[in-house]
Amino acid sequence: MAFQLKSDLNPEAEPSGGTLRCLVESARTTSSPLNLNTLSADWITLFQQRSLHQAHDPVRDPHQDPGILWFGQVLVIKDRNTSPALGIPAALLNQIPAMACIMAPISSDGIPWGLLVVYSYQAREWQGWEMKLLQQLSFQAAIALRQSQLYKAAQTQVRELEQLNRLKDDFLSTVSHELRTPMANIKMATTLLEMGLLQQGLLQDPESRLNRHFTVLKQECQREIRLINDLLELSRIQASLDFDVLHLIDLQTFLPQLAEPFQERAQQQGQQLQLDLEADLPVIQTHSPYLERILQELLQNACKYTPTGET
């Protein structure tokens, strides 16, 4: 008796590694291994039809049946020379290069795509435990193959996400650098223009239309520069951030240093930035770049949207 696994009957299936075979020859046989490549995809159709009608089968004793019978989802052929039965065409039986065999489908999502076959060179009375064992092996093979397919799909998705992330980083970096140079030129030109207008006394009246328009120009220019710097900072943080590394931060030192640049900005806008810290603030452990960026954004929004004269 020999054991062989054929998994390429279904032309739509794509098992990894092509045809999957496992051959174990009994020590009592000297015959060469059988070649199951002659089995056609019609066998898959046979097992698909079987799965639709299995629930209507009566309970049967395998030892009381003729040479060809169904045992659950397992096809049992005791003697291939037996007259064709169970609606199995003789052409299919002639494809089996053995006298006796038992077959179990390897199914994925209820669709058979391969067969697990145990065969014998001579007519054989198959035992119930052999049929049950083959059926269990087919279940385990289906589970393993399904897990392999899921793992392959997951790996493909991970590679695609990594590629998208690289494209996003490249885009942010390219756009930020391409925009930074012209904005620097615009800012320099605006500064030179302001100096010329001041020398001519054209900006002395804060209520004049020219002064209002020029103020809007400077503010919008500065806003665009901040947006570009934010993009560059985001790229830098994402490139350097290591989620496995946490930093110990002393808030008594960290927060005043972070708020210092905003103190002057608040004074220029007629606002009051007040920092009240408890004396017993604990040392925290976190990702320092992310915490710094979040707090800077909060302070920036506070300075931007707080009315003049408020705290």
PDB file of C-alpha atoms in Angstrom:
ATOM      1  CA  MET A   1       0.000   0.000   0.000  1.00  0.00           C
ATOM      2  CA  ALA A   2       1.225   3.527  -0.744  1.00  0.00           C
ATOM      3  CA  PHE A   3       0.089   6.994   0.204  1.00  0.00           C
ATOM      4  CA  GLN A   4       0.029   9.952  -2.162  1.00  0.00           C
ATOM      5  CA  LEU A   5      -1.382  13.476  -2.009  1.00  0.00           C
ATOM      6  CA  LYS A   6      -2.449  15.160  -5.232  1.00  0.00           C
ATOM      7  CA  SER A   7      -3.507  18.796  -4.917  1.00  0.00           C
ATOM      8  CA  ASP A   8      -3.647  20.190  -8.454  1.00  0.00           C
ATOM      9  CA  LEU A   9      -6.918  18.763  -9.770  1.00  0.00           C
ATOM     10  CA  ASN A  10      -8.619  22.146  -9.573  1.00  0.00           C
ATOM     11  CA  PRO A  11      -7.236  24.349 -12.386  1.00  0.00           C
ATOM     12  CA  GLU A  12      -8.262  27.506 -10.470  1.00  0.00           C
ATOM     13  CA  ALA A  13      -6.412  26.593  -7.286  1.00  0.00           C
ATOM     14  CA  GLU A  14      -2.958  28.019  -6.681  1.00  0.00           C
ATOM     15  CA  PRO A  15      -1.251  25.910  -4.010  1.00  0.00           C
ATOM     16  CA  SER A  16       2.163  27.226  -3.093  1.00  0.00           C
ATOM     17  CA  GLY A  17       4.986  25.220  -4.600  1.00  0.00           C
ATOM     18  CA  GLY A  18       2.906  23.743  -7.463  1.00  0.00           C
ATOM     19  CA  THR A  19       1.852  20.122  -7.119  1.00  0.00           C
ATOM     20  CA  LEU A  20       2.076  18.936  -3.530  1.00  0.00           C
ATOM     21  CA  ARG A  21       2.948  15.298  -3.063  1.00  0.00           C
ATOM     22  CA  CYS A  22       3.740  13.144  -0.076  1.00  0.00           C
ATOM     23  CA  LEU A  23       4.731   9.572  -0.832  1.00  0.00           C
ATOM     24  CA  VAL A  24       5.225   6.845   1.754  1.00  0.00           C
ATOM     25  CA  GLU A  25       5.857   3.336   0.447  1.00  0.00           C
ATOM     26  CA  SER A  26       5.078   0.310   2.555  1.00  0.00           C
ATOM     27  CA  ALA A  27       7.992  -1.968   3.314  1.00  0.00           C
ATOM     28  CA  ARG A  28       5.960  -4.883   1.952  1.00  0.00           C
ATOM     29  CA  THR A  29       5.673  -3.545  -1.591  1.00  0.00           C
ATOM     30  CA  THR A  30       8.336  -3.306  -4.261  1.00  0.00           C
ATOM     31  CA  SER A  31       6.216  -1.610  -6.919  1.00  0.00           C
ATOM     32  CA  SER A  32       7.142   1.834  -8.161  1.00  0.00           C
ATOM     33  CA  PRO A  33       5.138   4.865  -6.946  1.00  0.00           C
ATOM     34  CA  LEU A  34       1.910   5.470  -8.768  1.00  0.00           C
ATOM     35  CA  ASN A  35       1.456   8.661 -10.803  1.00  0.00           C
ATOM     36  CA  LEU A  36      -1.797  10.443 -10.022  1.00  0.00           C
ATOM     37  CA  ASN A  37      -1.243  13.169 -12.615  1.00  0.00           C
ATOM     38  CA  THR A  38      -3.598  11.221 -14.878  1.00  0.00           C
ATOM     39  CA  LEU A  39      -6.550  12.148 -12.657  1.00  0.00           C
ATOM     40  CA  SER A  40      -8.638  14.844 -14.338  1.00  0.00           C
ATOM     41  CA  ALA A  41     -10.469  17.817 -12.842  1.00  0.00           C
ATOM     42  CA  ASP A  42     -13.708  15.856 -13.312  1.00  0.00           C
ATOM     43  CA  TRP A  43     -12.973  14.228  -9.967  1.00  0.00           C
ATOM     44  CA  ILE A  44     -13.412  17.621  -8.315  1.00  0.00           C
ATOM     45  CA  THR A  45     -16.856  17.931  -9.891  1.00  0.00           C
ATOM     46  CA  LEU A  46     -17.681  14.487  -8.537  1.00  0.00           C
ATOM     47  CA  PHE A  47     -16.827  15.501  -4.973  1.00  0.00           C
ATOM     48  CA  GLN A  48     -18.653  18.811  -5.337  1.00  0.00           C
ATOM     49  CA  GLN A  49     -21.809  16.921  -6.295  1.00  0.00           C
ATOM     50  CA  ARG A  50     -21.222  14.547  -3.417  1.00  0.00           C
ATOM     51  CA  SER A  51     -21.121  17.414  -0.886  1.00  0.00           C
ATOM     52  CA  LEU A  52     -24.593  18.493  -2.044  1.00  0.00           C
ATOM     53  CA  HIS A  53     -26.204  15.074  -1.612  1.00  0.00           C
ATOM     54  CA  GLN A  54     -24.295  13.652   1.359  1.00  0.00           C
ATOM     55  CA  ALA A  55     -26.895  14.788   3.908  1.00  0.00           C
ATOM     56  CA  HIS A  56     -29.526  12.577   2.265  1.00  0.00           C
ATOM     57  CA  ASP A  57     -27.479   9.355   2.476  1.00  0.00           C
ATOM     58  CA  PRO A  58     -28.629   6.605   4.833  1.00  0.00           C
ATOM     59  CA  VAL A  59     -26.235   5.230   7.428  1.00  0.00           C
ATOM     60  CA  ARG A  60     -24.429   2.275   5.868  1.00  0.00           C
ATOM     61  CA  ASP A  61     -22.000  -0.387   6.950  1.00  0.00           C
ATOM     62  CA  PRO A  62     -18.926  -0.242   4.675  1.00  0.00           C
ATOM     63  CA  HIS A  63     -18.405  -4.018   4.970  1.00  0.00           C
ATOM     64  CA  GLN A  64     -21.888  -4.728   3.557  1.00  0.00           C
ATOM     65  CA  ASP A  65     -21.496  -2.534   0.451  1.00  0.00           C
ATOM     66  CA  PRO A  66     -20.275  -3.375  -3.045  1.00  0.00           C
ATOM     67  CA  GLY A  67     -16.798  -2.624  -4.308  1.00  0.00           C
ATOM     68  CA  ILE A  68     -17.399   1.127  -4.705  1.00  0.00           C
ATOM     69  CA  LEU A  69     -19.140   3.188  -2.025  1.00  0.00           C
ATOM     70  CA  TRP A  70     -19.219   6.530  -0.227  1.00  0.00           C
ATOM     71  CA  PHE A  71     -18.240   6.765   3.440  1.00  0.00           C
ATOM     72  CA  GLY A  72     -19.190  10.334   4.334  1.00  0.00           C
ATOM     73  CA  GLN A  73     -17.032  12.495   2.063  1.00  0.00           C
ATOM     74  CA  VAL A  74     -14.606   9.620   1.490  1.00  0.00           C
ATOM     75  CA  LEU A  75     -14.863   7.637  -1.734  1.00  0.00           C
ATOM     76  CA  VAL A  76     -14.006   3.991  -1.082  1.00  0.00           C
ATOM     77  CA  ILE A  77     -12.972   1.765  -3.986  1.00  0.00           C
ATOM     78  CA  LYS A  78     -12.334  -1.803  -2.869  1.00  0.00           C
ATOM     79  CA  ASP A  79     -11.922  -3.224  -6.353  1.00  0.00           C
ATOM     80  CA  ARG A  80     -11.715  -1.056  -9.461  1.00  0.00           C
ATOM     81  CA  ASN A  81     -12.885  -3.969 -11.618  1.00  0.00           C
ATOM     82  CA  THR A  82     -16.267  -3.879  -9.875  1.00  0.00           C
ATOM     83  CA  SER A  83     -19.092  -2.758 -12.132  1.00  0.00           C
ATOM     84  CA  PRO A  84     -19.348   1.060 -12.039  1.00  0.00           C
ATOM     85  CA  ALA A  85     -21.689   2.186  -9.298  1.00  0.00           C
ATOM     86  CA  LEU A  86     -22.918   5.368  -7.619  1.00  0.00           C
ATOM     87  CA  GLY A  87     -23.006   7.175 -10.946  1.00  0.00           C
ATOM     88  CA  ILE A  88     -19.205   7.238 -11.305  1.00  0.00           C
ATOM     89  CA  PRO A  89     -18.320   6.990 -15.030  1.00  0.00           C
ATOM     90  CA  ALA A  90     -16.055   4.141 -16.078  1.00  0.00           C
ATOM     91  CA  ALA A  91     -13.766   6.702 -17.753  1.00  0.00           C
ATOM     92  CA  LEU A  92     -13.001   8.221 -14.355  1.00  0.00           C
ATOM     93  CA  LEU A  93     -12.368   4.874 -12.730  1.00  0.00           C
ATOM     94  CA  ASN A  94      -9.959   3.952 -15.530  1.00  0.00           C
ATOM     95  CA  GLN A  95      -7.849   7.009 -14.627  1.00  0.00           C
ATOM     96  CA  ILE A  96      -6.937   5.425 -11.272  1.00  0.00           C
ATOM     97  CA  PRO A  97      -3.575   3.622 -11.677  1.00  0.00           C
ATOM     98  CA  ALA A  98      -4.334   1.204  -8.827  1.00  0.00           C
ATOM     99  CA  MET A  99      -6.675  -1.671  -8.048  1.00  0.00           C
ATOM    100  CA  ALA A 100      -8.114  -0.150  -4.860  1.00  0.00           C
ATOM    101  CA  CYS A 101      -8.016   3.247  -3.200  1.00  0.00           C
ATOM    102  CA  ILE A 102      -9.798   5.624  -0.857  1.00  0.00           C
ATOM    103  CA  MET A 103     -10.110   9.338  -1.670  1.00  0.00           C
ATOM    104  CA  ALA A 104     -10.918  12.342   0.536  1.00  0.00           C
ATOM    105  CA  PRO A 105     -11.311  15.914  -0.734  1.00  0.00           C
ATOM    106  CA  ILE A 106      -9.189  18.785   0.520  1.00  0.00           C
ATOM    107  CA  SER A 107     -11.717  21.617   0.639  1.00  0.00           C
ATOM    108  CA  SER A 108     -11.382  25.350   1.148  1.00  0.00           C
ATOM    109  CA  ASP A 109     -14.555  27.268   2.012  1.00  0.00           C
ATOM    110  CA  GLY A 110     -16.588  24.202   1.054  1.00  0.00           C
ATOM    111  CA  ILE A 111     -15.015  23.925  -2.410  1.00  0.00           C
ATOM    112  CA  PRO A 112     -12.800  20.863  -3.089  1.00  0.00           C
ATOM    113  CA  TRP A 113      -9.562  21.790  -4.834  1.00  0.00           C
ATOM    114  CA  GLY A 114      -7.490  18.663  -4.248  1.00  0.00           C
ATOM    115  CA  LEU A 115      -7.653  15.026  -3.262  1.00  0.00           C
ATOM    116  CA  LEU A 116      -5.935  12.975  -0.601  1.00  0.00           C
ATOM    117  CA  VAL A 117      -5.548   9.431  -1.948  1.00  0.00           C
ATOM    118  CA  VAL A 118      -4.467   6.167  -0.333  1.00  0.00           C
ATOM    119  CA  TYR A 119      -4.148   3.319  -2.832  1.00  0.00           C
ATOM    120  CA  SER A 120      -3.375  -0.369  -2.978  1.00  0.00           C
ATOM    121  CA  TYR A 121      -2.040  -2.451  -5.877  1.00  0.00           C
ATOM    122  CA  GLN A 122      -4.495  -5.216  -5.055  1.00  0.00           C
ATOM    123  CA  ALA A 123      -8.180  -5.380  -4.201  1.00  0.00           C
ATOM    124  CA  ARG A 124      -8.588  -4.444  -0.543  1.00  0.00           C
ATOM    125  CA  GLU A 125     -11.248  -4.432   2.140  1.00  0.00           C
ATOM    126  CA  TRP A 126     -10.678  -0.999   3.660  1.00  0.00           C
ATOM    127  CA  GLN A 127     -11.176  -0.689   7.408  1.00  0.00           C
ATOM    128  CA  GLY A 128     -13.379   1.909   9.022  1.00  0.00           C
ATOM    129  CA  TRP A 129     -10.495   3.442  10.955  1.00  0.00           C
ATOM    130  CA  GLU A 130      -8.560   3.897   7.702  1.00  0.00           C
ATOM    131  CA  MET A 131     -11.415   5.857   6.177  1.00  0.00           C
ATOM    132  CA  LYS A 132     -11.815   8.016   9.286  1.00  0.00           C
ATOM    133  CA  LEU A 133      -8.056   8.631   9.451  1.00  0.00           C
ATOM    134  CA  LEU A 134      -7.941   9.746   5.824  1.00  0.00           C
ATOM    135  CA  GLN A 135     -10.863  12.078   6.391  1.00  0.00           C
ATOM    136  CA  GLN A 136      -9.159  13.628   9.418  1.00  0.00           C
ATOM    137  CA  LEU A 137      -5.942  14.027   7.455  1.00  0.00           C
ATOM    138  CA  SER A 138      -7.829  15.807   4.682  1.00  0.00           C
ATOM    139  CA  PHE A 139      -9.352  18.183   7.259  1.00  0.00           C
ATOM    140  CA  GLN A 140      -5.927  18.978   8.706  1.00  0.00           C
ATOM    141  CA  ALA A 141      -4.418  19.472   5.243  1.00  0.00           C
ATOM    142  CA  ALA A 142      -7.235  21.877   4.338  1.00  0.00           C
ATOM    143  CA  ILE A 143      -6.678  23.862   7.539  1.00  0.00           C
ATOM    144  CA  ALA A 144      -2.930  24.065   6.929  1.00  0.00           C
ATOM    145  CA  LEU A 145      -3.390  25.164   3.332  1.00  0.00           C
ATOM    146  CA  ARG A 146      -6.007  27.739   4.323  1.00  0.00           C
ATOM    147  CA  GLN A 147      -3.677  29.174   6.945  1.00  0.00           C
ATOM    148  CA  SER A 148      -0.909  29.302   4.353  1.00  0.00           C
ATOM    149  CA  GLN A 149      -3.168  31.234   1.986  1.00  0.00           C
ATOM    150  CA  LEU A 150      -4.177  33.678   4.736  1.00  0.00           C
ATOM    151  CA  TYR A 151      -0.544  34.175   5.753  1.00  0.00           C
ATOM    152  CA  LYS A 152       0.435  34.824   2.132  1.00  0.00           C
ATOM    153  CA  ALA A 153      -2.402  37.342   1.731  1.00  0.00           C
ATOM    154  CA  ALA A 154      -1.406  39.075   4.983  1.00  0.00           C
ATOM    155  CA  GLN A 155       2.232  39.299   3.883  1.00  0.00           C
ATOM    156  CA  THR A 156       1.158  40.783   0.546  1.00  0.00           C
ATOM    157  CA  GLN A 157      -0.979  43.371   2.321  1.00  0.00           C
ATOM    158  CA  VAL A 158       1.886  44.290   4.655  1.00  0.00           C
ATOM    159  CA  ARG A 159       4.221  44.831   1.697  1.00  0.00           C
ATOM    160  CA  GLU A 160       1.623  46.987  -0.048  1.00  0.00           C
ATOM    161  CA  LEU A 161       1.108  49.107   3.078  1.00  0.00           C
ATOM    162  CA  GLU A 162       4.852  49.538   3.492  1.00  0.00           C
ATOM    163  CA  GLN A 163       5.125  50.646  -0.127  1.00  0.00           C
ATOM    164  CA  LEU A 164       2.275  53.153   0.323  1.00  0.00           C
ATOM    165  CA  ASN A 165       3.928  54.483   3.469  1.00  0.00           C
ATOM    166  CA  ARG A 166       7.226  54.983   1.623  1.00  0.00           C
ATOM    167  CA  LEU A 167       5.443  56.780  -1.205  1.00  0.00           C
ATOM    168  CA  LYS A 168       3.698  59.018   1.316  1.00  0.00           C
ATOM    169  CA  ASP A 169       6.971  59.880   3.062  1.00  0.00           C
ATOM    170  CA  ASP A 170       8.679  60.604  -0.260  1.00  0.00           C
ATOM    171  CA  PHE A 171       5.782  62.823  -1.304  1.00  0.00           C
ATOM    172  CA  LEU A 172       5.806  64.825   1.931  1.00  0.00           C
ATOM    173  CA  SER A 173       9.549  65.271   1.818  1.00  0.00           C
ATOM    174  CA  THR A 174       9.611  66.304  -1.848  1.00  0.00           C
ATOM    175  CA  VAL A 175       6.680  68.685  -1.610  1.00  0.00           C
ATOM    176  CA  SER A 176       7.982  70.306   1.580  1.00  0.00           C
ATOM    177  CA  HIS A 177      11.432  70.974   0.137  1.00  0.00           C
ATOM    178  CA  GLU A 178      10.050  72.148  -3.212  1.00  0.00           C
ATOM    179  CA  LEU A 179       7.765  74.650  -1.460  1.00  0.00           C
ATOM    180  CA  ARG A 180      10.264  75.839   1.114  1.00  0.00           C
ATOM    181  CA  THR A 181      12.627  77.571  -1.330  1.00  0.00           C
ATOM    182  CA  PRO A 182      10.014  79.724  -3.125  1.00  0.00           C
ATOM    183  CA  MET A 183       8.367  80.653   0.186  1.00  0.00           C
ATOM    184  CA  ALA A 184      11.742  81.787   1.538  1.00  0.00           C
ATOM    185  CA  ASN A 185      12.169  83.977  -1.549  1.00  0.00           C
ATOM    186  CA  ILE A 186       8.667  85.401  -1.096  1.00  0.00           C
ATOM    187  CA  LYS A 187       9.370  86.193   2.554  1.00  0.00           C
ATOM    188  CA  MET A 188      12.636  87.929   1.652  1.00  0.00           C
ATOM    189  CA  ALA A 189      10.908  89.944  -1.065  1.00  0.00           C
ATOM    190  CA  THR A 190       8.149  90.895   1.364  1.00  0.00           C
ATOM    191  CA  THR A 191      10.712  92.086   3.911  1.00  0.00           C
ATOM    192  CA  LEU A 192      12.516  94.214   1.306  1.00  0.00           C
ATOM    193  CA  LEU A 193       9.207  95.629   0.124  1.00  0.00           C
ATOM    194  CA  GLU A 194       8.246  96.524   3.693  1.00  0.00           C
ATOM    195  CA  MET A 195      11.553  98.342   4.207  1.00  0.00           C
ATOM    196  CA  GLY A 196      10.976 100.368   1.038  1.00  0.00           C
ATOM    197  CA  LEU A 197       7.408 101.271   1.988  1.00  0.00           C
ATOM    198  CA  LEU A 198       8.495 102.312   5.472  1.00  0.00           C
ATOM    199  CA  GLN A 199      11.186 104.574   4.058  1.00  0.00           C
ATOM    200  CA  GLN A 200       8.551 106.229   1.880  1.00  0.00           C
ATOM    201  CA  GLY A 201       6.180 106.582   4.827  1.00  0.00           C
ATOM    202  CA  LEU A 202       3.432 104.606   3.123  1.00  0.00           C
ATOM    203  CA  LEU A 203       2.820 102.280   6.111  1.00  0.00           C
ATOM    204  CA  GLN A 204       2.519 104.910   8.810  1.00  0.00           C
ATOM    205  CA  ASP A 205      -1.276 104.836   8.868  1.00  0.00           C
ATOM    206  CA  PRO A 206      -2.373 101.453  10.308  1.00  0.00           C
ATOM    207  CA  GLU A 207      -5.900 101.996   8.946  1.00  0.00           C
ATOM    208  CA  SER A 208      -4.832 102.607   5.361  1.00  0.00           C
ATOM    209  CA  ARG A 209      -5.829 100.110   2.691  1.00  0.00           C
ATOM    210  CA  LEU A 210      -2.185  99.510   1.736  1.00  0.00           C
ATOM    211  CA  ASN A 211      -1.203  98.756   5.324  1.00  0.00           C
ATOM    212  CA  ARG A 212      -4.113  96.331   5.770  1.00  0.00           C
ATOM    213  CA  HIS A 213      -3.302  94.501   2.541  1.00  0.00           C
ATOM    214  CA  PHE A 214       0.389  94.325   3.402  1.00  0.00           C
ATOM    215  CA  THR A 215      -0.406  92.960   6.875  1.00  0.00           C
ATOM    216  CA  VAL A 216      -2.532  90.194   5.326  1.00  0.00           C
ATOM    217  CA  LEU A 217       0.323  89.401   2.915  1.00  0.00           C
ATOM    218  CA  LYS A 218       2.823  88.994   5.765  1.00  0.00           C
ATOM    219  CA  GLN A 219       0.463  86.907   7.894  1.00  0.00           C
ATOM    220  CA  GLU A 220      -0.452  84.535   5.067  1.00  0.00           C
ATOM    221  CA  CYS A 221       3.184  84.191   4.073  1.00  0.00           C
ATOM    222  CA  GLN A 222       4.099  83.262   7.633  1.00  0.00           C
ATOM    223  CA  ARG A 223       1.205  80.824   7.819  1.00  0.00           C
ATOM    224  CA  GLU A 224       2.344  79.008   4.669  1.00  0.00           C
ATOM    225  CA  ILE A 225       5.883  78.792   6.036  1.00  0.00           C
ATOM    226  CA  ARG A 226       4.563  77.222   9.246  1.00  0.00           C
ATOM    227  CA  LEU A 227       2.567  74.658   7.252  1.00  0.00           C
ATOM    228  CA  ILE A 228       5.652  73.701   5.244  1.00  0.00           C
ATOM    229  CA  ASN A 229       7.713  73.415   8.411  1.00  0.00           C
ATOM    230  CA  ASP A 230       4.989  71.217   9.900  1.00  0.00           C
ATOM    231  CA  LEU A 231       5.260  68.840   6.937  1.00  0.00           C
ATOM    232  CA  LEU A 232       9.031  68.672   7.309  1.00  0.00           C
ATOM    233  CA  GLU A 233       8.713  68.115  11.046  1.00  0.00           C
ATOM    234  CA  LEU A 234       6.169  65.343  10.509  1.00  0.00           C
ATOM    235  CA  SER A 235       8.493  63.575   8.079  1.00  0.00           C
ATOM    236  CA  ARG A 236      11.408  63.947  10.471  1.00  0.00           C
ATOM    237  CA  ILE A 237       9.468  62.574  13.440  1.00  0.00           C
ATOM    238  CA  GLN A 238       8.123  59.590  11.512  1.00  0.00           C
ATOM    239  CA  ALA A 239      11.582  58.783  10.156  1.00  0.00           C
ATOM    240  CA  SER A 240      13.296  58.950  13.543  1.00  0.00           C
ATOM    241  CA  LEU A 241      10.552  57.638  15.817  1.00  0.00           C
ATOM    242  CA  ASP A 242      11.276  54.300  17.410  1.00  0.00           C
ATOM    243  CA  PHE A 243       8.167  52.983  19.168  1.00  0.00           C
ATOM    244  CA  ASP A 244      10.294  50.538  21.145  1.00  0.00           C
ATOM    245  CA  VAL A 245      12.183  53.399  22.844  1.00  0.00           C
ATOM    246  CA  LEU A 246      10.489  55.424  25.582  1.00  0.00           C
ATOM    247  CA  HIS A 247      11.964  58.568  27.110  1.00  0.00           C
ATOM    248  CA  LEU A 248      11.892  59.704  30.745  1.00  0.00           C
ATOM    249  CA  ILE A 249      10.660  63.322  30.853  1.00  0.00           C
ATOM    250  CA  ASP A 250      10.836  65.713  33.799  1.00  0.00           C
ATOM    251  CA  LEU A 251       7.808  67.942  33.259  1.00  0.00           C
ATOM    252  CA  GLN A 252       9.182  70.650  35.580  1.00  0.00           C
ATOM    253  CA  THR A 253      11.981  71.240  33.052  1.00  0.00           C
ATOM    254  CA  PHE A 254      10.332  70.088  29.828  1.00  0.00           C
ATOM    255  CA  LEU A 255       7.194  72.262  29.904  1.00  0.00           C
ATOM    256  CA  PRO A 256       8.855  75.683  30.614  1.00  0.00           C
ATOM    257  CA  GLN A 257      11.369  75.095  27.808  1.00  0.00           C
ATOM    258  CA  LEU A 258       8.552  74.139  25.450  1.00  0.00           C
ATOM    259  CA  ALA A 259       6.424  77.176  26.336  1.00  0.00           C
ATOM    260  CA  GLU A 260       9.245  79.762  26.222  1.00  0.00           C
ATOM    261  CA  PRO A 261       9.042  80.492  22.434  1.00  0.00           C
ATOM    262  CA  PHE A 262       5.289  81.115  22.774  1.00  0.00           C
ATOM    263  CA  GLN A 263       5.709  83.644  25.605  1.00  0.00           C
ATOM    264  CA  GLU A 264       7.078  86.310  23.250  1.00  0.00           C
ATOM    265  CA  ARG A 265       4.456  85.550  20.610  1.00  0.00           C
ATOM    266  CA  ALA A 266       1.660  85.918  23.172  1.00  0.00           C
ATOM    267  CA  GLN A 267       3.036  89.278  24.344  1.00  0.00           C
ATOM    268  CA  GLN A 268       3.209  90.581  20.758  1.00  0.00           C
ATOM    269  CA  GLN A 269      -0.447  89.662  20.275  1.00  0.00           C
ATOM    270  CA  GLY A 270      -1.547  91.236  23.562  1.00  0.00           C
ATOM    271  CA  GLN A 271      -2.178  87.863  25.195  1.00  0.00           C
ATOM    272  CA  GLN A 272      -1.011  86.362  28.465  1.00  0.00           C
ATOM    273  CA  LEU A 273       0.567  82.923  28.558  1.00  0.00           C
ATOM    274  CA  GLN A 274       0.650  81.644  32.129  1.00  0.00           C
ATOM    275  CA  LEU A 275       2.251  78.333  33.106  1.00  0.00           C
ATOM    276  CA  ASP A 276       1.200  76.876  36.473  1.00  0.00           C
ATOM    277  CA  LEU A 277       2.962  73.655  37.469  1.00  0.00           C
ATOM    278  CA  GLU A 278       2.391  71.566  40.581  1.00  0.00           C
ATOM    279  CA  ALA A 279       5.513  71.106  42.669  1.00  0.00           C
ATOM    280  CA  ASP A 280       5.150  67.307  42.823  1.00  0.00           C
ATOM    281  CA  LEU A 281       4.720  66.532  39.122  1.00  0.00           C
ATOM    282  CA  PRO A 282       6.056  63.005  38.505  1.00  0.00           C
ATOM    283  CA  VAL A 283       8.571  61.995  35.852  1.00  0.00           C
ATOM    284  CA  ILE A 284       6.708  60.415  32.921  1.00  0.00           C
ATOM    285  CA  GLN A 285       7.797  57.865  30.341  1.00  0.00           C
ATOM    286  CA  THR A 286       6.618  58.446  26.781  1.00  0.00           C
ATOM    287  CA  HIS A 287       7.698  59.198  23.193  1.00  0.00           C
ATOM    288  CA  SER A 288       9.319  62.611  23.539  1.00  0.00           C
ATOM    289  CA  PRO A 289       9.018  63.760  19.860  1.00  0.00           C
ATOM    290  CA  TYR A 290       5.298  63.025  19.731  1.00  0.00           C
ATOM    291  CA  LEU A 291       4.581  64.690  23.079  1.00  0.00           C
ATOM    292  CA  GLU A 292       6.557  67.772  22.075  1.00  0.00           C
ATOM    293  CA  ARG A 293       4.748  68.033  18.751  1.00  0.00           C
ATOM    294  CA  ILE A 294       1.298  67.656  20.341  1.00  0.00           C
ATOM    295  CA  LEU A 295       1.925  70.313  22.980  1.00  0.00           C
ATOM    296  CA  GLN A 296       3.390  72.712  20.415  1.00  0.00           C
ATOM    297  CA  GLU A 297       0.278  72.347  18.302  1.00  0.00           C
ATOM    298  CA  LEU A 298      -1.950  73.049  21.315  1.00  0.00           C
ATOM    299  CA  LEU A 299       0.011  76.176  22.257  1.00  0.00           C
ATOM    300  CA  GLN A 300       0.037  77.371  18.663  1.00  0.00           C
ATOM    301  CA  ASN A 301      -3.752  77.045  18.410  1.00  0.00           C
ATOM    302  CA  ALA A 302      -4.149  78.769  21.776  1.00  0.00           C
ATOM    303  CA  CYS A 303      -2.127  81.763  20.582  1.00  0.00           C
ATOM    304  CA  LYS A 304      -3.978  81.818  17.290  1.00  0.00           C
ATOM    305  CA  TYR A 305      -7.548  81.728  18.589  1.00  0.00           C
ATOM    306  CA  THR A 306      -7.314  83.465  22.017  1.00  0.00           C
ATOM    307  CA  PRO A 307      -8.701  87.021  21.854  1.00  0.00           C
ATOM    308  CA  THR A 308      -6.410  89.925  22.653  1.00  0.00           C
ATOM    309  CA  GLY A 309      -6.099  90.682  26.367  1.00  0.00           C
ATOM    310  CA  GLU A 310      -7.150  87.215  27.523  1.00  0.00           C
ATOM    311  CA  THR A 311      -5.123  84.492  29.204  1.00  0.00           C
TER     312      THR A 311
END
